CSV table of N, CA and C in Angstrom, one decimal:
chain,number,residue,atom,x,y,z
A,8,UNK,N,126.4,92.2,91.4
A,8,UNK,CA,125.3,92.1,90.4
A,8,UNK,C,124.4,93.3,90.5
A,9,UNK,N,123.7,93.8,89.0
A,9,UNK,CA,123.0,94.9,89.4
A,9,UNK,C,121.5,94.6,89.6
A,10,UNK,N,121.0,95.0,89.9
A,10,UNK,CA,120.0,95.4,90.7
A,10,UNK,C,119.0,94.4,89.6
A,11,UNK,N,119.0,95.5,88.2
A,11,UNK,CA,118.7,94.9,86.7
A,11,UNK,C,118.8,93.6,87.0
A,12,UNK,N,120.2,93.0,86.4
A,12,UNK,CA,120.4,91.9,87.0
A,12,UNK,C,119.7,90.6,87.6
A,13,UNK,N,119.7,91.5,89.1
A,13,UNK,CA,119.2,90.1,90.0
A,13,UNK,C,117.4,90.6,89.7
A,14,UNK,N,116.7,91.1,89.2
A,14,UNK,CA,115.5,91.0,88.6
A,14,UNK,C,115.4,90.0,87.5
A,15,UNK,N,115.9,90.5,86.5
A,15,UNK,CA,115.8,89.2,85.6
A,15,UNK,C,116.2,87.9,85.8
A,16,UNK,N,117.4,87.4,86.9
A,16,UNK,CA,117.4,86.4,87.6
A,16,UNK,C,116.4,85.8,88.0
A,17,UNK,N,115.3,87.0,88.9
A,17,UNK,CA,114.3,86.1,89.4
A,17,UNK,C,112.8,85.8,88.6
A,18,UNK,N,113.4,86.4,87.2
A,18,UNK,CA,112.0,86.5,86.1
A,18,UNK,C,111.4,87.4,86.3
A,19,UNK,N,111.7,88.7,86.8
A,19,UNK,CA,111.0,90.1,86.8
A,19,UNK,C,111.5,91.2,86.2
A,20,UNK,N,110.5,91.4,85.1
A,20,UNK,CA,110.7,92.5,83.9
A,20,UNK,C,109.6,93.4,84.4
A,21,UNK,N,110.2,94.9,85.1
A,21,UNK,CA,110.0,95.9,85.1
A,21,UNK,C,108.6,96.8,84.3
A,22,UNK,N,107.5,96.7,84.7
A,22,UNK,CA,106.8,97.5,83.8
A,22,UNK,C,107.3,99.1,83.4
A,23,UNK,N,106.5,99.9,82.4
A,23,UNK,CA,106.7,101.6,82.3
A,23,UNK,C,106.2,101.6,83.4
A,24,UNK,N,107.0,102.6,84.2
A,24,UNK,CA,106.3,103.6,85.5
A,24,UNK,C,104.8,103.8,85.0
A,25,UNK,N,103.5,103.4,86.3
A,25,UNK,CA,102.5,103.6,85.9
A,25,UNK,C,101.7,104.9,85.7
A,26,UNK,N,101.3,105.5,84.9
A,26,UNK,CA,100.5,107.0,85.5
A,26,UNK,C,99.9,107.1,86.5
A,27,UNK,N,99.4,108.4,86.9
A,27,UNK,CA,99.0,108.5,88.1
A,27,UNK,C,97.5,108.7,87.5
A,28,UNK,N,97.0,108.4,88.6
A,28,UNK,CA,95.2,107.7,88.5
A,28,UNK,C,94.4,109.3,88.7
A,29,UNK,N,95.1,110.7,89.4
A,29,UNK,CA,94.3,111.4,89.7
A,29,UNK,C,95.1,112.4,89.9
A,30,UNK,N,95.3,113.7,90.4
A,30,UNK,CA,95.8,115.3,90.3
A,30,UNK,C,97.1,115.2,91.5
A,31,UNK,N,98.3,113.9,91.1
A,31,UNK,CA,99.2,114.0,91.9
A,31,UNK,C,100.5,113.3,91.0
A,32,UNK,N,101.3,113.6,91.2
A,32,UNK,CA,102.6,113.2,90.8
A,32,UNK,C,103.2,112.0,91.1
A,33,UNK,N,103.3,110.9,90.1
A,33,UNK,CA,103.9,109.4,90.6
A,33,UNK,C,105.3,109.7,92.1
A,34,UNK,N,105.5,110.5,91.9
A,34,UNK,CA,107.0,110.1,93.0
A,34,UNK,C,107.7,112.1,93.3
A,35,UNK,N,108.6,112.2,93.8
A,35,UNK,CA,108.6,113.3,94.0
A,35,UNK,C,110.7,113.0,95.1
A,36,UNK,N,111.0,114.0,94.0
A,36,UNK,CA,112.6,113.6,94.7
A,36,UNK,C,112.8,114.9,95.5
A,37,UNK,N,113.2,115.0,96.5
A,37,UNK,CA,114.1,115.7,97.5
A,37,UNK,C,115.2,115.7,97.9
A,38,UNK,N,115.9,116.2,97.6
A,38,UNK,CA,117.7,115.6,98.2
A,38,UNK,C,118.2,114.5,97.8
A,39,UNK,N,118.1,113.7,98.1
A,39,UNK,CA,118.6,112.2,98.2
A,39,UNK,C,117.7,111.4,98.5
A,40,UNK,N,116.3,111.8,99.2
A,40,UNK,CA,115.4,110.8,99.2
A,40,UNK,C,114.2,110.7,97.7
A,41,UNK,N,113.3,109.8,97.6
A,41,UNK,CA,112.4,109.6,96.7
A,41,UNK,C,111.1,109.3,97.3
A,42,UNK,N,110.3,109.9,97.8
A,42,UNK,CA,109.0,109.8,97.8
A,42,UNK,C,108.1,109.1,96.8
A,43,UNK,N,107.7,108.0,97.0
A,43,UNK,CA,106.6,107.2,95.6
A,43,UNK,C,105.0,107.1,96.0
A,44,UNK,N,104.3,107.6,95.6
A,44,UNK,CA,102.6,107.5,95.9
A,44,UNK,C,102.2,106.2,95.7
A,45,UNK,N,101.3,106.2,96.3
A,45,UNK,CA,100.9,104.9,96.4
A,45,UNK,C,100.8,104.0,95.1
A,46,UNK,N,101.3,102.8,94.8
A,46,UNK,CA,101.0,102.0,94.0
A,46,UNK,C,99.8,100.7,94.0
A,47,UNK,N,99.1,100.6,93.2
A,47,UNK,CA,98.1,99.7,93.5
A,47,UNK,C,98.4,98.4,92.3
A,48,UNK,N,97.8,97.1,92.8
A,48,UNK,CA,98.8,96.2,92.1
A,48,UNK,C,98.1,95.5,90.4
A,49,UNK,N,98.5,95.5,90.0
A,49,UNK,CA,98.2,94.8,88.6
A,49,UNK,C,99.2,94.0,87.9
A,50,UNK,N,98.5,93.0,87.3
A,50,UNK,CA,99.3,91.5,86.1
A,50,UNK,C,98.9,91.6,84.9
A,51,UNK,N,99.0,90.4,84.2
A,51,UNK,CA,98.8,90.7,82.8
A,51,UNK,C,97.0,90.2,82.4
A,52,UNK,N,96.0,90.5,83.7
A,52,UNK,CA,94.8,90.6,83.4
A,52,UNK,C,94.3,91.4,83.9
A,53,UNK,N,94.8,92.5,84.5
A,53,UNK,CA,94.6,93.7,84.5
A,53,UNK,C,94.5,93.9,86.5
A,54,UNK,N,93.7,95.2,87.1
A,54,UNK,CA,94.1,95.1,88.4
A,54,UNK,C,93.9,93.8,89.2
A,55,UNK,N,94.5,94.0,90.2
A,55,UNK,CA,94.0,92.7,91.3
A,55,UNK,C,92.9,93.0,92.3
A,56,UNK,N,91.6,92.7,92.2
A,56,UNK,CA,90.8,93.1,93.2
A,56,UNK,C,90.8,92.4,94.0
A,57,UNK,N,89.9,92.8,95.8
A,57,UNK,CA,89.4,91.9,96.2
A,57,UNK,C,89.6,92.6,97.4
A,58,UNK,N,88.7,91.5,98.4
A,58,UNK,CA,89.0,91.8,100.0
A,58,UNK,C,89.5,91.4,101.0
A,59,UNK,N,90.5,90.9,101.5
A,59,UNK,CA,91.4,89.7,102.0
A,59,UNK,C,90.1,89.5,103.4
A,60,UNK,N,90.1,88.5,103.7
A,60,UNK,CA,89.4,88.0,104.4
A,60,UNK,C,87.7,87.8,104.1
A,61,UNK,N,87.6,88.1,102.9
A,61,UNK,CA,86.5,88.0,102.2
A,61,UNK,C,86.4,87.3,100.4
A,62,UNK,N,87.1,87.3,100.0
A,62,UNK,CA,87.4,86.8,99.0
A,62,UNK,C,88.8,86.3,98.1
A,63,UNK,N,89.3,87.2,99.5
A,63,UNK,CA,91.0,87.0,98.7
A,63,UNK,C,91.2,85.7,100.0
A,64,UNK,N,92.4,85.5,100.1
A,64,UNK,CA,93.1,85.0,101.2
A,64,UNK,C,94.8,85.4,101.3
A,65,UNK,N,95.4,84.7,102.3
A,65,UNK,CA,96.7,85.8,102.2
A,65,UNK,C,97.9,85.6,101.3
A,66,UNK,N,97.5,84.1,100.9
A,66,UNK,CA,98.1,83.9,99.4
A,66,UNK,C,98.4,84.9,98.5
A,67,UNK,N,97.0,85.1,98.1
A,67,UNK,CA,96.9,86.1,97.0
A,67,UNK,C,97.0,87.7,97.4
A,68,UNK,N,96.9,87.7,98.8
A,68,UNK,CA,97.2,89.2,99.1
A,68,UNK,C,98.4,89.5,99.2
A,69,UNK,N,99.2,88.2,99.4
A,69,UNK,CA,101.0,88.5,99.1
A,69,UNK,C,101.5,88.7,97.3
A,70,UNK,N,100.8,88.2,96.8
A,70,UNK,CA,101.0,88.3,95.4
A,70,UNK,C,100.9,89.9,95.2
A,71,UNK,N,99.4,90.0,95.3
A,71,UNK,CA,99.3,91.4,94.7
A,71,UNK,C,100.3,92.8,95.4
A,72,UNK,N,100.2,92.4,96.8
A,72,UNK,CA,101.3,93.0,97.3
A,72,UNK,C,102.8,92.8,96.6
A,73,UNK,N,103.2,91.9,96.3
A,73,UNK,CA,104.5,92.0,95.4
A,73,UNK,C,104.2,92.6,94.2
A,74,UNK,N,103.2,92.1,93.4
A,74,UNK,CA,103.0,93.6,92.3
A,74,UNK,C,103.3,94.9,92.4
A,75,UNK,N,103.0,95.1,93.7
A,75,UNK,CA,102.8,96.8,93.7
A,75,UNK,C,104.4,97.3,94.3
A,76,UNK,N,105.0,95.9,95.0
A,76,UNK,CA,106.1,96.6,95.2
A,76,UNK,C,107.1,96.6,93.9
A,77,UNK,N,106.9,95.7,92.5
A,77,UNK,CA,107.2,95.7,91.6
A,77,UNK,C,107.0,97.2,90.7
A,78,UNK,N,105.9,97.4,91.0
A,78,UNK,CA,105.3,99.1,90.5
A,78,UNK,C,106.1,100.1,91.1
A,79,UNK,N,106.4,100.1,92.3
A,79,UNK,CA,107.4,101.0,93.8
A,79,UNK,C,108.8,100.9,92.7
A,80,UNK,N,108.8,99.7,92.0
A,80,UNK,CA,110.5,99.8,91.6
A,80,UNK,C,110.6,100.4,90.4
A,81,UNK,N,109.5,100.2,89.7
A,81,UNK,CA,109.1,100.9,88.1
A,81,UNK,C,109.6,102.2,88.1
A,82,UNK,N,108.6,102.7,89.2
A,82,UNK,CA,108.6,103.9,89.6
A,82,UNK,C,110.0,104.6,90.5
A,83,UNK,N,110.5,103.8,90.8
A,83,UNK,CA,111.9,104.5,91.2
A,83,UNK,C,112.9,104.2,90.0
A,84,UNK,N,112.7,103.7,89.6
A,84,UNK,CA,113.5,103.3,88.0
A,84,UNK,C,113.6,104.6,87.3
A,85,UNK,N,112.6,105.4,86.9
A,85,UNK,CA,112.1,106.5,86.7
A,85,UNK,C,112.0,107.3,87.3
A,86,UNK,N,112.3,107.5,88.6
A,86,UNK,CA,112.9,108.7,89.6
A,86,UNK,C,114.3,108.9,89.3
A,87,UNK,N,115.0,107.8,88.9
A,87,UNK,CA,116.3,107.4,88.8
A,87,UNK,C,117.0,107.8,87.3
A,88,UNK,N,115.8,108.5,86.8
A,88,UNK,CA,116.7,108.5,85.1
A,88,UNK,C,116.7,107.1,84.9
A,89,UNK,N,116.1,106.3,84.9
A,89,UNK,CA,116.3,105.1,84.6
A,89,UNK,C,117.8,103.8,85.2
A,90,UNK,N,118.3,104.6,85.7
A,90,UNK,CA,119.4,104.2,87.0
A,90,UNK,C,118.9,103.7,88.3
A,91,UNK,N,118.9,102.0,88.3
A,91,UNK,CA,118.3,101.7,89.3
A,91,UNK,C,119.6,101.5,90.4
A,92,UNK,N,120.9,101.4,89.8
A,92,UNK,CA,121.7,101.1,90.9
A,92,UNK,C,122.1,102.2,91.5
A,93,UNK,N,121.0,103.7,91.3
A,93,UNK,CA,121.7,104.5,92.3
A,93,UNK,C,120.8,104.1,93.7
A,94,UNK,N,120.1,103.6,93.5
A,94,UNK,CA,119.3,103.2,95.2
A,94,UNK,C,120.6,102.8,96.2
A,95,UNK,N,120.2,103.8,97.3
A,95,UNK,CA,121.3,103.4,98.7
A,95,UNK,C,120.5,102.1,99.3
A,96,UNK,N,119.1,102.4,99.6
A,96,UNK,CA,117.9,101.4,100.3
A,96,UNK,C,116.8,102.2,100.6
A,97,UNK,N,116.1,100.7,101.0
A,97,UNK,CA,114.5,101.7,100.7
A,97,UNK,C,114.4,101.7,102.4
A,98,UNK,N,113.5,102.6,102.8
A,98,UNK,CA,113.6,103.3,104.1
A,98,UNK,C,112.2,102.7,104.7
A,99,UNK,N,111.3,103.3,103.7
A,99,UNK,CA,110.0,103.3,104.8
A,99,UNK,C,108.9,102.6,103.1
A,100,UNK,N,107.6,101.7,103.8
A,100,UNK,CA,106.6,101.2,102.6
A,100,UNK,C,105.7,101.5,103.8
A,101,UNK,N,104.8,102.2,103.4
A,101,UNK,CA,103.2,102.0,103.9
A,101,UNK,C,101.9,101.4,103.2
A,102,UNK,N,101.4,100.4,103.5
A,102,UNK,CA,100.7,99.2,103.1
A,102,UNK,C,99.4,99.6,104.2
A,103,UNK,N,98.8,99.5,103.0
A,103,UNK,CA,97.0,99.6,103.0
A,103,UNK,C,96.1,98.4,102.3
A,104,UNK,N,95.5,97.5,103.3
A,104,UNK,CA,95.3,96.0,102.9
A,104,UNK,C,93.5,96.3,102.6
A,105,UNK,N,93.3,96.3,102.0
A,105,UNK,CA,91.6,95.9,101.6
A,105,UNK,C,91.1,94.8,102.6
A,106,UNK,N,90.2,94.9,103.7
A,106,UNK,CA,90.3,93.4,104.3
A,106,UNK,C,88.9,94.2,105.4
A,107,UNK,N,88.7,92.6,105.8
A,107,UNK,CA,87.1,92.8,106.5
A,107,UNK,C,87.6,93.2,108.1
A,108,UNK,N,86.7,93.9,108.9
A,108,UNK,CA,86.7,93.9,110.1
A,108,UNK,C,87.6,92.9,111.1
A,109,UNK,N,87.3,91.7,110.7
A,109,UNK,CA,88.0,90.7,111.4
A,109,UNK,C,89.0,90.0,110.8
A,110,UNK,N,89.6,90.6,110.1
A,110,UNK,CA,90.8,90.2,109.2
A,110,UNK,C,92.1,90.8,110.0
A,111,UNK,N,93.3,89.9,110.9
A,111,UNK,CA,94.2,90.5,111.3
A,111,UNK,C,95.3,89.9,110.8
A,112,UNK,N,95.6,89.7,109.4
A,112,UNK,CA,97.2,89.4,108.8
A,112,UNK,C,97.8,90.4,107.9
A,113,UNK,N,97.0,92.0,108.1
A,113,UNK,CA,97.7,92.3,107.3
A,113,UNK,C,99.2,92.4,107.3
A,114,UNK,N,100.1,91.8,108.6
A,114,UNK,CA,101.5,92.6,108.0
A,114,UNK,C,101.3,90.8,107.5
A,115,UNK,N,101.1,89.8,107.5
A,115,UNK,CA,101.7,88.6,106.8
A,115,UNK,C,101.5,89.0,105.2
A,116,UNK,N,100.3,89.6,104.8
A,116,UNK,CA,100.0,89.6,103.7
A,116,UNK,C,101.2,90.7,102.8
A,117,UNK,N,101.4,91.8,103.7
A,117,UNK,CA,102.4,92.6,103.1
A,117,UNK,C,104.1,92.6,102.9
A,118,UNK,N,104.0,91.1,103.7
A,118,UNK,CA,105.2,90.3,103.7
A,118,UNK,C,105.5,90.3,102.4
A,119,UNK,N,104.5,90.2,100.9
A,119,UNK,CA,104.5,90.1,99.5
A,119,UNK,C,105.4,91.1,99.4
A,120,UNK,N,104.9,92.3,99.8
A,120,UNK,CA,106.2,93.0,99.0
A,120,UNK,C,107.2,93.1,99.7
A,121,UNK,N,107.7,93.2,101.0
A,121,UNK,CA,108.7,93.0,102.1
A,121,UNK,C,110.0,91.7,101.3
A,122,UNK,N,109.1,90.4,101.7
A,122,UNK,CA,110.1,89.6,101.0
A,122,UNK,C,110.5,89.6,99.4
A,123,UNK,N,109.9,89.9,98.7
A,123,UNK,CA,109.9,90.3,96.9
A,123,UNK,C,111.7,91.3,97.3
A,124,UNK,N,111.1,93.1,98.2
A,124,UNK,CA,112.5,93.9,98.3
A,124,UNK,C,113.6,92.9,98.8
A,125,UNK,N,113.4,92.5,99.6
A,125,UNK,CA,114.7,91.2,100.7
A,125,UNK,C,115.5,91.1,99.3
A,126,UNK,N,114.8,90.2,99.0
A,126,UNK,CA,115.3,88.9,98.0
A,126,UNK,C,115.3,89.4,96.9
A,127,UNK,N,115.5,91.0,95.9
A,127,UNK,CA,116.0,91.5,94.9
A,127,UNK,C,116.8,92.3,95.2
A,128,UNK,N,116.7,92.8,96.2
A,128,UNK,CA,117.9,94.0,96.6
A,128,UNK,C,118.5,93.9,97.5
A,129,UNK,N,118.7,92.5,98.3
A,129,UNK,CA,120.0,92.3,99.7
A,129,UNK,C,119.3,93.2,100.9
A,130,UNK,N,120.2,93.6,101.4
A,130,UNK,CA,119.9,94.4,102.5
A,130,UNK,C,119.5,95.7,102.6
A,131,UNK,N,119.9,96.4,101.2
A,131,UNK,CA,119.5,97.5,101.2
A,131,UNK,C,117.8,97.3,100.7
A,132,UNK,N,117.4,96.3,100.6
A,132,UNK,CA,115.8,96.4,100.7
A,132,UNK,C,114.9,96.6,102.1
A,133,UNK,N,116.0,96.2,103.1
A,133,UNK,CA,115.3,95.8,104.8
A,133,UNK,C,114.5,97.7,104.8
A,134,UNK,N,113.8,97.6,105.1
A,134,UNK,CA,113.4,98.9,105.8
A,134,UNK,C,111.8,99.1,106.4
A,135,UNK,N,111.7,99.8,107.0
A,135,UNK,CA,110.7,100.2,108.0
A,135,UNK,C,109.4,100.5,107.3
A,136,UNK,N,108.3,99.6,107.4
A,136,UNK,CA,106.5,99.4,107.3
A,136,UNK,C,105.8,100.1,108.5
A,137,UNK,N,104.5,100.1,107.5
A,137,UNK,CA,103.3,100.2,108.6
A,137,UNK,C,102.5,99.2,107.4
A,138,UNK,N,101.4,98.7,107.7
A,138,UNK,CA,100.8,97.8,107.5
A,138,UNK,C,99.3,97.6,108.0
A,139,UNK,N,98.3,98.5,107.5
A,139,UNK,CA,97.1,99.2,108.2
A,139,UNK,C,96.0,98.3,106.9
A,140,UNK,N,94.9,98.2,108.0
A,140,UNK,CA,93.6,97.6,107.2
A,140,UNK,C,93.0,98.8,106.8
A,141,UNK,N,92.1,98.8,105.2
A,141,UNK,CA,90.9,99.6,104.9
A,141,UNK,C,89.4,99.0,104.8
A,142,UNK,N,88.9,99.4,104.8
A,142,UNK,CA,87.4,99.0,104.6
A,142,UNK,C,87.5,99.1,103.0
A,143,UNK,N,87.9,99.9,102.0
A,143,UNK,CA,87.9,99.6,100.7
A,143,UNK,C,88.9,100.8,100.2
A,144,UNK,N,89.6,100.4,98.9
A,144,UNK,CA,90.5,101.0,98.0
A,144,UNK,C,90.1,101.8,97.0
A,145,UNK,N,90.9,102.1,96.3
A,145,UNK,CA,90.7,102.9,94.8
A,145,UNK,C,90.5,101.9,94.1
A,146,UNK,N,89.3,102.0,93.5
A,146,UNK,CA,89.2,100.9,92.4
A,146,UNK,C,88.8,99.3,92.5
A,147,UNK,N,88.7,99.3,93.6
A,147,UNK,CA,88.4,98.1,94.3
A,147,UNK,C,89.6,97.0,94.6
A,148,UNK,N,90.8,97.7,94.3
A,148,UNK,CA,92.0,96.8,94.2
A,148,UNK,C,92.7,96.4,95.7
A,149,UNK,N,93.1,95.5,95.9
A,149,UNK,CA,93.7,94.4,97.3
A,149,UNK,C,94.3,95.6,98.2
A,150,UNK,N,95.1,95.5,97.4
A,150,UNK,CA,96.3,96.3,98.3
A,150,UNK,C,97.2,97.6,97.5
A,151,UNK,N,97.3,99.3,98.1
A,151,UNK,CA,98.0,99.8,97.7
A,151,UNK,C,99.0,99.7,99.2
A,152,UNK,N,100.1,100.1,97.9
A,152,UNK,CA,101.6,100.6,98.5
A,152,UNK,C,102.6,102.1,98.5
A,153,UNK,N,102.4,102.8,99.2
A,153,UNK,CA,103.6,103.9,98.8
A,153,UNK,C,104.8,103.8,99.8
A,154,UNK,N,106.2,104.4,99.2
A,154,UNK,CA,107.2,104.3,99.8
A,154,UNK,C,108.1,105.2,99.8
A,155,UNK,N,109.3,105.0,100.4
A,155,UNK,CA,110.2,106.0,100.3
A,155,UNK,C,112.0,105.8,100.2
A,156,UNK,N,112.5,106.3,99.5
A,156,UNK,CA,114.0,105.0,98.9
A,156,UNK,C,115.0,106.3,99.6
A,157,UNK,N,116.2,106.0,99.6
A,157,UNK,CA,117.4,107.1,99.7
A,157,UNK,C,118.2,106.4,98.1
A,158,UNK,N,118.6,107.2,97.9
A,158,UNK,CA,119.2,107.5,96.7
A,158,UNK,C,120.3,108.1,96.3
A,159,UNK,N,121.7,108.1,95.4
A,159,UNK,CA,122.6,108.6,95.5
A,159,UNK,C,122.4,109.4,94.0
């Protein structure tokens, strides 16, 4: 099944690759790998803000986290010429959680986009995180994501 495919299986329609917010390039190809800058998450009411341990909880920090790894895929869609089945797997996501002092779930919370890759792309989704708290984001949004894919 393609990639395509098992997205609309699971009811997920692809946004356009997002613009970039400031003097950097959404993604950046090398060889065979793809570099993606951070994505920050948004629905159909626009970003997701908030502060996990403050106003969010990790419900909704898994959500918005699956947003952005939905954004990660936009955006490699569009690294790809629009060919998502050239993805070999994704390698590395670095996750940056909005969250207070005493907030310690961010890897559960980042789990949103971790299990979202699992369960759209098999095994070639499994790959290597970090999962770090901020005191505050761009824009006041939950959670950004950047990553990095191998590619054929």
């Amino acid at each position: 099944m393609s990639i395509e495919a098992k997205l609309k299986e699971l009811g997920v329609t692809l946004p356009d690759a997002p613009a970039p917010a400031a003097n950097y390039v959404p993604y950046v190809v090398a060889g065979d790998m793809v570099y993606i800058s951070g994505q920050i998450p948004s629905d159909e009411n626009g970003l997701i803000t908030g502060t996990l341990g403050k106003d969010m909880d990790v419900e909704a920090g898994q959500a918005a986290a699956k947003r952005c790894a939905i954004a990660l895929l936009a955006q490699l869609k569009a690294a790809c010429g629009g060919d998502l089945n050239r993805l070999v797997r994704v390698v590395k996501l670095g996750a940056f959680v909005s969250s207070t002092a005493d907030f310690t779930q961010q890897p559960q919370v980042v789990n949103g986009a971790s299990d979202f890759l699992v369960e759209a792309l098999g095994e070639i989704g499994r790959h290597a995180r970090s999962a770090v708290s901020s005191p505050s984001l761009p824009l006041g949004v939950a959670v950004e994501i950047d990553g990095v894919f191998q590619i054929k």
